[in-house]
CSV table of C-alpha atoms and ligand atoms in Angstrom, one decimal:
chain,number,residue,atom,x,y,z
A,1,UNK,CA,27.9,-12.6,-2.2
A,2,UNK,CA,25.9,-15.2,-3.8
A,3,UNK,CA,22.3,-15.4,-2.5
A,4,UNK,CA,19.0,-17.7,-2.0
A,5,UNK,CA,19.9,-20.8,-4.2
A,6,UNK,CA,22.7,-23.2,-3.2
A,7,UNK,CA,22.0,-25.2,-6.4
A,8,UNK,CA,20.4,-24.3,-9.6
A,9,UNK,CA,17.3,-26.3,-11.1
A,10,UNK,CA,17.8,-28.1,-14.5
A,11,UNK,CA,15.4,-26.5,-17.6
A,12,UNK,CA,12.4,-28.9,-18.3
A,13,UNK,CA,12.8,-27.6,-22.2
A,14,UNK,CA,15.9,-27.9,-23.7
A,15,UNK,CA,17.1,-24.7,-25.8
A,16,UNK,CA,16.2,-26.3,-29.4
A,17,UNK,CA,12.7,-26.7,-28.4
A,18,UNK,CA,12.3,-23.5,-26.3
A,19,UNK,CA,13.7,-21.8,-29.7
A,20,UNK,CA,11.1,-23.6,-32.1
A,21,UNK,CA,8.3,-22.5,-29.6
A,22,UNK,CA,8.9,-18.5,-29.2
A,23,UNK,CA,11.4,-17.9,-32.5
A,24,UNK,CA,10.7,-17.5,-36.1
A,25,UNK,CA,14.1,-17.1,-38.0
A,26,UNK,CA,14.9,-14.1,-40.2
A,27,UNK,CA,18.0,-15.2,-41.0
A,28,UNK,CA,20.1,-13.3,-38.8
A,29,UNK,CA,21.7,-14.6,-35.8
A,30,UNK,CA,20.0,-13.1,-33.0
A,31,UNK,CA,17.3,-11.1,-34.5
A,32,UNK,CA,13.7,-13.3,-34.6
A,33,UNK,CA,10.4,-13.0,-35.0
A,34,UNK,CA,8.1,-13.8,-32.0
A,35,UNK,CA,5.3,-16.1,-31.3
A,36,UNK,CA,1.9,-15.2,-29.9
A,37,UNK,CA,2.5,-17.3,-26.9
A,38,UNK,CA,6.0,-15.6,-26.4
A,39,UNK,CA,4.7,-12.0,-26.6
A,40,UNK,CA,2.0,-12.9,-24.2
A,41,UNK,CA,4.4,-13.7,-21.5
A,42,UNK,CA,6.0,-10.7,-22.1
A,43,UNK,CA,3.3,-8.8,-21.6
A,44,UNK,CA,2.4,-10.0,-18.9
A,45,UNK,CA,6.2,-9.7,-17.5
A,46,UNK,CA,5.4,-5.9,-18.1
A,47,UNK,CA,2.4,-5.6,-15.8
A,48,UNK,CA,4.1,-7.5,-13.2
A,49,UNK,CA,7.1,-5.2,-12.9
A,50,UNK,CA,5.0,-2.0,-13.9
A,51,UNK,CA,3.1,-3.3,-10.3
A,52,UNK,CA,6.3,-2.7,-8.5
A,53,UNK,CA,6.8,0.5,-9.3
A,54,UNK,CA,7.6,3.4,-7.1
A,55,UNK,CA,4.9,5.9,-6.4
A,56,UNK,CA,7.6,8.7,-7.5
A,57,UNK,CA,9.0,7.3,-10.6
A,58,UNK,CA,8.4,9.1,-13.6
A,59,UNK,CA,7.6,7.1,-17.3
A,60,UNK,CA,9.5,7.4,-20.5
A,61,UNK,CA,9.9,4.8,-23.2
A,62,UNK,CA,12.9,5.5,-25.8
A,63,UNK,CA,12.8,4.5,-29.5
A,64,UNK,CA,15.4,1.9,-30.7
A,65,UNK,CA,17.8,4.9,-31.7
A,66,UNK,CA,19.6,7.4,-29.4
A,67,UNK,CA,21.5,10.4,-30.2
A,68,UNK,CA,24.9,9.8,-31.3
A,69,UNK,CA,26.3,12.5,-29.5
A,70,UNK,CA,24.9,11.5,-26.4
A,71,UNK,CA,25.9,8.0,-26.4
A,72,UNK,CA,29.4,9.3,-27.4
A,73,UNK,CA,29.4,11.5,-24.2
A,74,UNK,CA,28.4,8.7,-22.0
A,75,UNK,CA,31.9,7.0,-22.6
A,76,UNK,CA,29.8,4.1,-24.4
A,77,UNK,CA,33.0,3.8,-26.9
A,78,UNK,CA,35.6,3.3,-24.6
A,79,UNK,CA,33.7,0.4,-22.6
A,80,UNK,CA,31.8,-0.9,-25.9
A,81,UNK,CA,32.9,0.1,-29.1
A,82,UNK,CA,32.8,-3.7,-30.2
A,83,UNK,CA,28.7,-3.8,-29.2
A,84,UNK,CA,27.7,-0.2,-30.9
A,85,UNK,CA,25.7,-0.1,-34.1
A,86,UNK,CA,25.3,2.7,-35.8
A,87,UNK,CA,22.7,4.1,-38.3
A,88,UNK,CA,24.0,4.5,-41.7
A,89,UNK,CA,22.1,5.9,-44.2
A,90,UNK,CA,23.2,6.8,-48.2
A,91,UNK,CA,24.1,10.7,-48.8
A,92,UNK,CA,26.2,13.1,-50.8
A,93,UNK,CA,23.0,14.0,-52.6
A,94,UNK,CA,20.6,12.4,-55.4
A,95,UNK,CA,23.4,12.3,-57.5
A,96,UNK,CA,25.6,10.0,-55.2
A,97,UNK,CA,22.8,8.1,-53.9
A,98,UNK,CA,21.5,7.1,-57.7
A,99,UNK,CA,25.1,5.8,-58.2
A,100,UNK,CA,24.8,4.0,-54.9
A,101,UNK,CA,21.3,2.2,-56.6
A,102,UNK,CA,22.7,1.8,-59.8
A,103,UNK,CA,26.1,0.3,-58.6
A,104,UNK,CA,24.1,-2.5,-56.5
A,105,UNK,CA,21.4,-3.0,-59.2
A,106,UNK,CA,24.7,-3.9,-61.3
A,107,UNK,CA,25.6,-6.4,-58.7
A,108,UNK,CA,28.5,-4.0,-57.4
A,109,UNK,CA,29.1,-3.3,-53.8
A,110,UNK,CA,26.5,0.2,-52.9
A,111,UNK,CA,27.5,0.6,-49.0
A,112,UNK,CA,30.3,1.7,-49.5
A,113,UNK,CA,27.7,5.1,-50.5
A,114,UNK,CA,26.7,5.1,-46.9
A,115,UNK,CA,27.4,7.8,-44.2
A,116,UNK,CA,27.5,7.7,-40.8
A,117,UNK,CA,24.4,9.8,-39.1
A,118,UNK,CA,23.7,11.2,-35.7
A,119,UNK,CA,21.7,8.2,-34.5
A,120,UNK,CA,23.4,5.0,-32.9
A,121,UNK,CA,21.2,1.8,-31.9
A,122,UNK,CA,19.8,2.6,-28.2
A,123,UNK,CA,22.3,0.2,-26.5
A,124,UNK,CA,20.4,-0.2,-23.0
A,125,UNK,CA,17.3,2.1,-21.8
A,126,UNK,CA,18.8,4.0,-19.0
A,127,UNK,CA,21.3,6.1,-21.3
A,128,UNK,CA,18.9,8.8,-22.6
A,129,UNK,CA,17.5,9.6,-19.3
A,130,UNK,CA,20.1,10.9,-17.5
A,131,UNK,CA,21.2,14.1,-20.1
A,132,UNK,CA,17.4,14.5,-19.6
A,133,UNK,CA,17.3,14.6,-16.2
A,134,UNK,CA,20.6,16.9,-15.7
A,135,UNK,CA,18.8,19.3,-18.1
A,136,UNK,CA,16.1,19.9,-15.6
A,137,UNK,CA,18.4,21.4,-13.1
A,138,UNK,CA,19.5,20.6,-9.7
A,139,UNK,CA,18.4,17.1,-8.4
A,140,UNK,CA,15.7,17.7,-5.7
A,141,UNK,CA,16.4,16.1,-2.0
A,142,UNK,CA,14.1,13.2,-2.7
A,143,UNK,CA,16.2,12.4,-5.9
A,144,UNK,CA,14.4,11.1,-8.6
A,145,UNK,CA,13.5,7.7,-10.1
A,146,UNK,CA,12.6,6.9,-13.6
A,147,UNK,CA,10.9,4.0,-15.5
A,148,UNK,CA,12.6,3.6,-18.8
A,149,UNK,CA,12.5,1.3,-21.8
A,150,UNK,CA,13.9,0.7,-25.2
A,151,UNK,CA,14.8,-2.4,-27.6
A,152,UNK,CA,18.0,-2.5,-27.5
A,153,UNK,CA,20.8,-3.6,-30.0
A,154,UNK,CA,24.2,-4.9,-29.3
A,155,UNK,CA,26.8,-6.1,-31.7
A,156,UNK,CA,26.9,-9.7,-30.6
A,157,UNK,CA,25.3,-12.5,-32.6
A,158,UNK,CA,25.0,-15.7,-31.5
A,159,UNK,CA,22.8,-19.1,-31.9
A,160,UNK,CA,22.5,-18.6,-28.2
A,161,UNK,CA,18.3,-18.1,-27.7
A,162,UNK,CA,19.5,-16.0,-24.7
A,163,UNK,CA,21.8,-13.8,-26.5
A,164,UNK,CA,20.0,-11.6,-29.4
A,165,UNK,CA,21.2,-8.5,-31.2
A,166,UNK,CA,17.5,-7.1,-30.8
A,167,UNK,CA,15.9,-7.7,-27.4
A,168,UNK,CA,14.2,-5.5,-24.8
A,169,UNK,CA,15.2,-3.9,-21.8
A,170,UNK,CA,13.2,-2.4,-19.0
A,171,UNK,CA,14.9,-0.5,-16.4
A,172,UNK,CA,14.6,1.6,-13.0
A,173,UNK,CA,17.0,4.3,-12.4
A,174,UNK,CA,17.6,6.1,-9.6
A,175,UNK,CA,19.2,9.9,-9.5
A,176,UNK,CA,20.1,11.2,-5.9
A,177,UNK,CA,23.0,10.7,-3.4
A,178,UNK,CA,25.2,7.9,-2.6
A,179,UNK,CA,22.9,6.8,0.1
A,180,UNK,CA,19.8,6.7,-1.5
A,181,UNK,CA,21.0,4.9,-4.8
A,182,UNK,CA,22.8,2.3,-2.4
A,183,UNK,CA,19.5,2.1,-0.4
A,184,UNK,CA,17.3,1.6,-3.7
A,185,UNK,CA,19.8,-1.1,-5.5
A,186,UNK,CA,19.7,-3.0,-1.9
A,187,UNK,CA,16.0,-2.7,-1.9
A,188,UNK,CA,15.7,-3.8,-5.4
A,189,UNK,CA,17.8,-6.7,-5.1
A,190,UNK,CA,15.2,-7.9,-2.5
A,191,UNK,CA,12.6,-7.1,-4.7
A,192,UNK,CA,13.8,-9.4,-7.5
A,193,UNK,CA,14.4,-11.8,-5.5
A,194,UNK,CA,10.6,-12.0,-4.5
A,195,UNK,CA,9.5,-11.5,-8.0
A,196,UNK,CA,11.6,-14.1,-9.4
A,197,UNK,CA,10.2,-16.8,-6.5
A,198,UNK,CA,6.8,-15.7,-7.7
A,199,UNK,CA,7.9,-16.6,-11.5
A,200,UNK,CA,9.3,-20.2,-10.3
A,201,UNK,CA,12.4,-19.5,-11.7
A,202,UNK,CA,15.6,-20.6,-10.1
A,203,UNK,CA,18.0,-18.5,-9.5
A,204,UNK,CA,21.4,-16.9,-7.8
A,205,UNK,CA,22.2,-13.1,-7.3
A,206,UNK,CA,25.8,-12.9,-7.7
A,207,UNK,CA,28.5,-9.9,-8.4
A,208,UNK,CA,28.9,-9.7,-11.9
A,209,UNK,CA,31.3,-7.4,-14.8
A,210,UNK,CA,30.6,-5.8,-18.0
A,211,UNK,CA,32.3,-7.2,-21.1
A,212,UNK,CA,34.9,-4.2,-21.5
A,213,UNK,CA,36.8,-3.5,-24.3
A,214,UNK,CA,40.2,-4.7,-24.7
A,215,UNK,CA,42.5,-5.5,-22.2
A,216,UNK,CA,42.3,-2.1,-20.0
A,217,UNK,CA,38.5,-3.0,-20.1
A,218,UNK,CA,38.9,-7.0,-18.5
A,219,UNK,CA,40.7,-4.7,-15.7
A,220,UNK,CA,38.0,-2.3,-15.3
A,221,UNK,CA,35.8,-5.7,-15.2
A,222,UNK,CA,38.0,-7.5,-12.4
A,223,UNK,CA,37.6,-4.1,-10.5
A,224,UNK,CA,33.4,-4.0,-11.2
A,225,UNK,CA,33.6,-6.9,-9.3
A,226,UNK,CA,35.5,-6.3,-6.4
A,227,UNK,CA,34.0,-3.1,-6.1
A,228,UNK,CA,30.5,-5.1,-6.3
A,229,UNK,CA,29.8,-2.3,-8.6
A,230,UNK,CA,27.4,-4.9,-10.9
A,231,UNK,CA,25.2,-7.9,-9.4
A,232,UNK,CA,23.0,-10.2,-11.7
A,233,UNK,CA,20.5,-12.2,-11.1
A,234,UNK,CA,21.1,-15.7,-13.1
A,235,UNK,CA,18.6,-18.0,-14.4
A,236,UNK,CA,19.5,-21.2,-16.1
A,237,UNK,CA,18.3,-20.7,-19.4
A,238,UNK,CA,20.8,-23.1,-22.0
A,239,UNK,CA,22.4,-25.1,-18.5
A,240,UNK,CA,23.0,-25.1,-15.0
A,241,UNK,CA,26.5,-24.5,-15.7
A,242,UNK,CA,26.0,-21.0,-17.1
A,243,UNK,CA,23.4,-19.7,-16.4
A,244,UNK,CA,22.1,-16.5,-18.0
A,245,UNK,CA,22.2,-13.0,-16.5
A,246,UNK,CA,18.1,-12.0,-16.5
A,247,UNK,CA,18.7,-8.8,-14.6
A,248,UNK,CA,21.4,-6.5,-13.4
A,249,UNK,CA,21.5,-3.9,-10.5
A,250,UNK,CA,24.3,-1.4,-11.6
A,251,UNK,CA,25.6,1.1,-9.4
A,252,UNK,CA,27.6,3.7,-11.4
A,253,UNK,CA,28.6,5.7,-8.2
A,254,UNK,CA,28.3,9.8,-10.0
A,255,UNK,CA,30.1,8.6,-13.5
A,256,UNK,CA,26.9,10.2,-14.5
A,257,UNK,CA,26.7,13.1,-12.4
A,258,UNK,CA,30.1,13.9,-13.8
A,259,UNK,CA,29.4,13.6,-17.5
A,260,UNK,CA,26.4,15.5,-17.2
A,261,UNK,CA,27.1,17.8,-14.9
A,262,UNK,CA,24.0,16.6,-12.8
A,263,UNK,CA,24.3,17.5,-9.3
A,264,UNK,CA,22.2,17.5,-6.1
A,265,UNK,CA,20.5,21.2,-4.2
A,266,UNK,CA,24.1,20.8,-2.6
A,267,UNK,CA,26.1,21.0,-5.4
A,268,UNK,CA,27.5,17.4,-5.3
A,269,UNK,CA,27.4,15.3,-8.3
A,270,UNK,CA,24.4,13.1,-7.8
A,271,UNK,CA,25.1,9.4,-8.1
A,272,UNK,CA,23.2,6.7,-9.8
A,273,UNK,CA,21.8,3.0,-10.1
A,274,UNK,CA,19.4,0.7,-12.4
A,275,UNK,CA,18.1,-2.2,-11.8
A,276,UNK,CA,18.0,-3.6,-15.6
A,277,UNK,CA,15.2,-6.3,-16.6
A,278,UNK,CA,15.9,-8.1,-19.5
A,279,UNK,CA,12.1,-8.7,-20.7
A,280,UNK,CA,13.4,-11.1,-23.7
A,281,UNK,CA,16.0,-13.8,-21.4
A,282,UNK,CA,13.1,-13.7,-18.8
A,283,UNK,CA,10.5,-14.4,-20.8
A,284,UNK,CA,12.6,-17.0,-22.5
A,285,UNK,CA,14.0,-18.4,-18.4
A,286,UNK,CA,10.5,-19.0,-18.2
A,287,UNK,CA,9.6,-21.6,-21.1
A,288,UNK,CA,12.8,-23.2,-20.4
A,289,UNK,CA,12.2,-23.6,-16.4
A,290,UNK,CA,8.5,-24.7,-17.4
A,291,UNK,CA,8.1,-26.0,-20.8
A,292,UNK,CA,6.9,-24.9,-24.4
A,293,UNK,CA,3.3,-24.4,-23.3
A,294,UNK,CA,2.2,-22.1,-21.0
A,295,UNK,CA,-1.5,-24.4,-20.2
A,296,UNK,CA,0.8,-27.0,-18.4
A,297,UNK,CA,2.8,-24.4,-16.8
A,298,UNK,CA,2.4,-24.5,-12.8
A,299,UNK,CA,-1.0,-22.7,-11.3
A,300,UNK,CA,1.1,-20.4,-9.4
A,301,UNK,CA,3.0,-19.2,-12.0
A,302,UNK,CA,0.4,-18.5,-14.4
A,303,UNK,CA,-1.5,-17.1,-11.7
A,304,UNK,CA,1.2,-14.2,-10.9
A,305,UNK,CA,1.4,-13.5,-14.8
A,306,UNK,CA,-1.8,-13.7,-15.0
A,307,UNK,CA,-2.0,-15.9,-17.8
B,1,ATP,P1,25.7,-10.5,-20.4
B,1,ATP,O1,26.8,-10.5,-19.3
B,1,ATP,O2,24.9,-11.7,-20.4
B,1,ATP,O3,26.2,-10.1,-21.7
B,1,ATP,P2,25.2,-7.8,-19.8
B,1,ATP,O4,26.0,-7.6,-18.6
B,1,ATP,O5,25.7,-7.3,-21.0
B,1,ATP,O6,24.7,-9.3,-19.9
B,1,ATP,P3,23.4,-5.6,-19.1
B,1,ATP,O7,24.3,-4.7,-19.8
B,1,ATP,O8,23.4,-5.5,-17.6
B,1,ATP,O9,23.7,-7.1,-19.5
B,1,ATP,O10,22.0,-5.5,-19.7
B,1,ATP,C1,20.8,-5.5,-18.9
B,1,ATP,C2,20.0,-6.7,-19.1
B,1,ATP,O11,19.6,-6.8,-20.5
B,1,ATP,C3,20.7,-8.0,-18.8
B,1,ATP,O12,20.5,-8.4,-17.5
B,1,ATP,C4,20.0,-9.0,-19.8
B,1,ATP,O13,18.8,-9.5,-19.1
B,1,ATP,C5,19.6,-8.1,-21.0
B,1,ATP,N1,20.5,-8.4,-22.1
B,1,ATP,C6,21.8,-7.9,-22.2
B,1,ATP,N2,22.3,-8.4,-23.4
B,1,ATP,C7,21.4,-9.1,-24.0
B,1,ATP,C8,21.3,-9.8,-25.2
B,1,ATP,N3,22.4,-9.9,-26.0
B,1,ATP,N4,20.2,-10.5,-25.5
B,1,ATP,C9,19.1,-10.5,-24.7
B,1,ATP,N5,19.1,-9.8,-23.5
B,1,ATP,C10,20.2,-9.1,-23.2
B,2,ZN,ZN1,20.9,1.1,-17.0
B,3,MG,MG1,26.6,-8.3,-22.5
């Protein structure tokens, strides 16, 4: 199961000084403002992966909010509920939004004037595509393969500089059958493996689980990973001890194909994968493998990013 790596290499840069390097507080947990340096790399992180893709795949990039409905329809609040945000905004007309305005200019609470609208915070990239790809009708025999992203937002602050409420995710999904989604997360696994060697990161590939809600969910997670369902590639961002999942290969078998009633020429529900890049932990994995400044940072490296 685990893979390359017997042992992991220590960061050169400790968290504290990676953080005062790339982050500019806002005063929310989790939600910064980026250095020039920082934005470069991921940048560059983009072209790199951009390289590998497939001739096929197809590009969409998502705004930071998603349908409501759609989110709700992918089953996102029975695994998540606890990581959702959802776009409020005030309502009930002028009248009840000027008593909203007046009740906080009078130092009174005003949100509780707020309503719930059809937009959530895009949770990860890959959602949106796949009501958009079942709209366009049967899946075609080569399947299809789509390069996605979004910032994302999940409900979990933290000090943590690799765990943010606001970060960016690029993905690859592939639509088709059982065999080539298998095939394609196989491949990809390979494929991150080489690109991670190229960054100098070290790293393990190991099988991995969502954080589910409640306690039905830790079961669905025990089950993710005995089904091998989730792998993630870990970079020792904070310690060697834990170290920080950077990218994920998720098979969702036809979860997918059966929400959205996507289904192959054949009829069967199609199945699908993504292979999930994190663009803000690697960027961050790489000024804590190889310091604050990217000038002393190894040839090689800099080289590959082309930095
Ligand atoms: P973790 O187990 O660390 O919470 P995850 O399983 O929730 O990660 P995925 O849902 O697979 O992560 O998301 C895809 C990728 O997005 C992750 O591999 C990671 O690189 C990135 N990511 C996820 N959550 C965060 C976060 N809070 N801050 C920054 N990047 C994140
Ligand atoms: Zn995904
Ligand atoms: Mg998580």
């Amino acid at each position: 199961m685990t893979h390359v790596l017997p042992g992991l290499a220590k960061p050169a840069a400790s968290p504290e000084a990676v953080f005062d390097a790339v982050f500019r507080p806002t005063g929310v947990d989790g939600v910064y403002g980026r250095s020039g340096a920082y934005e470069s790399v991921v940048e560059a992180l983009a072209v790199m992966i951009s390289r590998e893709r497939d001739a096929m795949a197809e590009v969409v990039r998502f705004p930071p909010v998603a349908s409501r409905a759609l989110i709700e329809k992918a089953g996102y609040l029975k695994s998540f509920p606890h990581l959702l945000g959802c776009v409020c905004a005030l309502g009930g007309g002028n009248q009840r939004i000027a008593s909203a305005v007046a009740r906080f200019e009078a130092g009174e609470t005003w949100t509780d004037g707020l309503e719930p609208s059809d937009l959530v915070l895009t949770p990860a990239a890959c959602y949106p595509i796949y009501p958009m790809a079942a709209a366009r009708g049967p899946v075609p025999r080569d399947g299809l393969i789509f390069d996605v992203a979004s910032d994302c937002f999940r409900r979990e602050p933290s000090r943590d500089i690799d765990r943010l409420q606001s970060f960016r995710m690029r993905e690859y999904v592939r639509i088709g059958t059982l065999e080539q989604t298998t095939t394609f997360r196989e491949e990809w696994r390979e494929r991150a493996a080489a690109l991670a060697d190229r960054l100098g990161i070290s790293y393990r590939i190991e099988a991995a689980s969502d954080p589910f809600f409640g306690r039905v969910g830790a079961m669905v997670g025990r089950y993710q990973v005995e089904q091998q369902l989730k792998y993630e590639l870990v970079v020792p961002v904070r310690s060697t001890e834990t170290p920080t999942a950077c990218m994920s290969f998720n098979y969702h078998r036809d979860h997918f194909g059966q929400t959205f009633d996507m289904r192959g020429e054949d009829g069967a529900f199609a199945h699908t994968t993504c292979v999930a890049f994190g663009m803000d932990r690697l960027a961050v994995a790489l000024f804590a493998t190889h310091g604050t400044e990217i000038a002393k940072w190894p040839a090689a490296v800099r080289s590959a990013l082309n930095l």
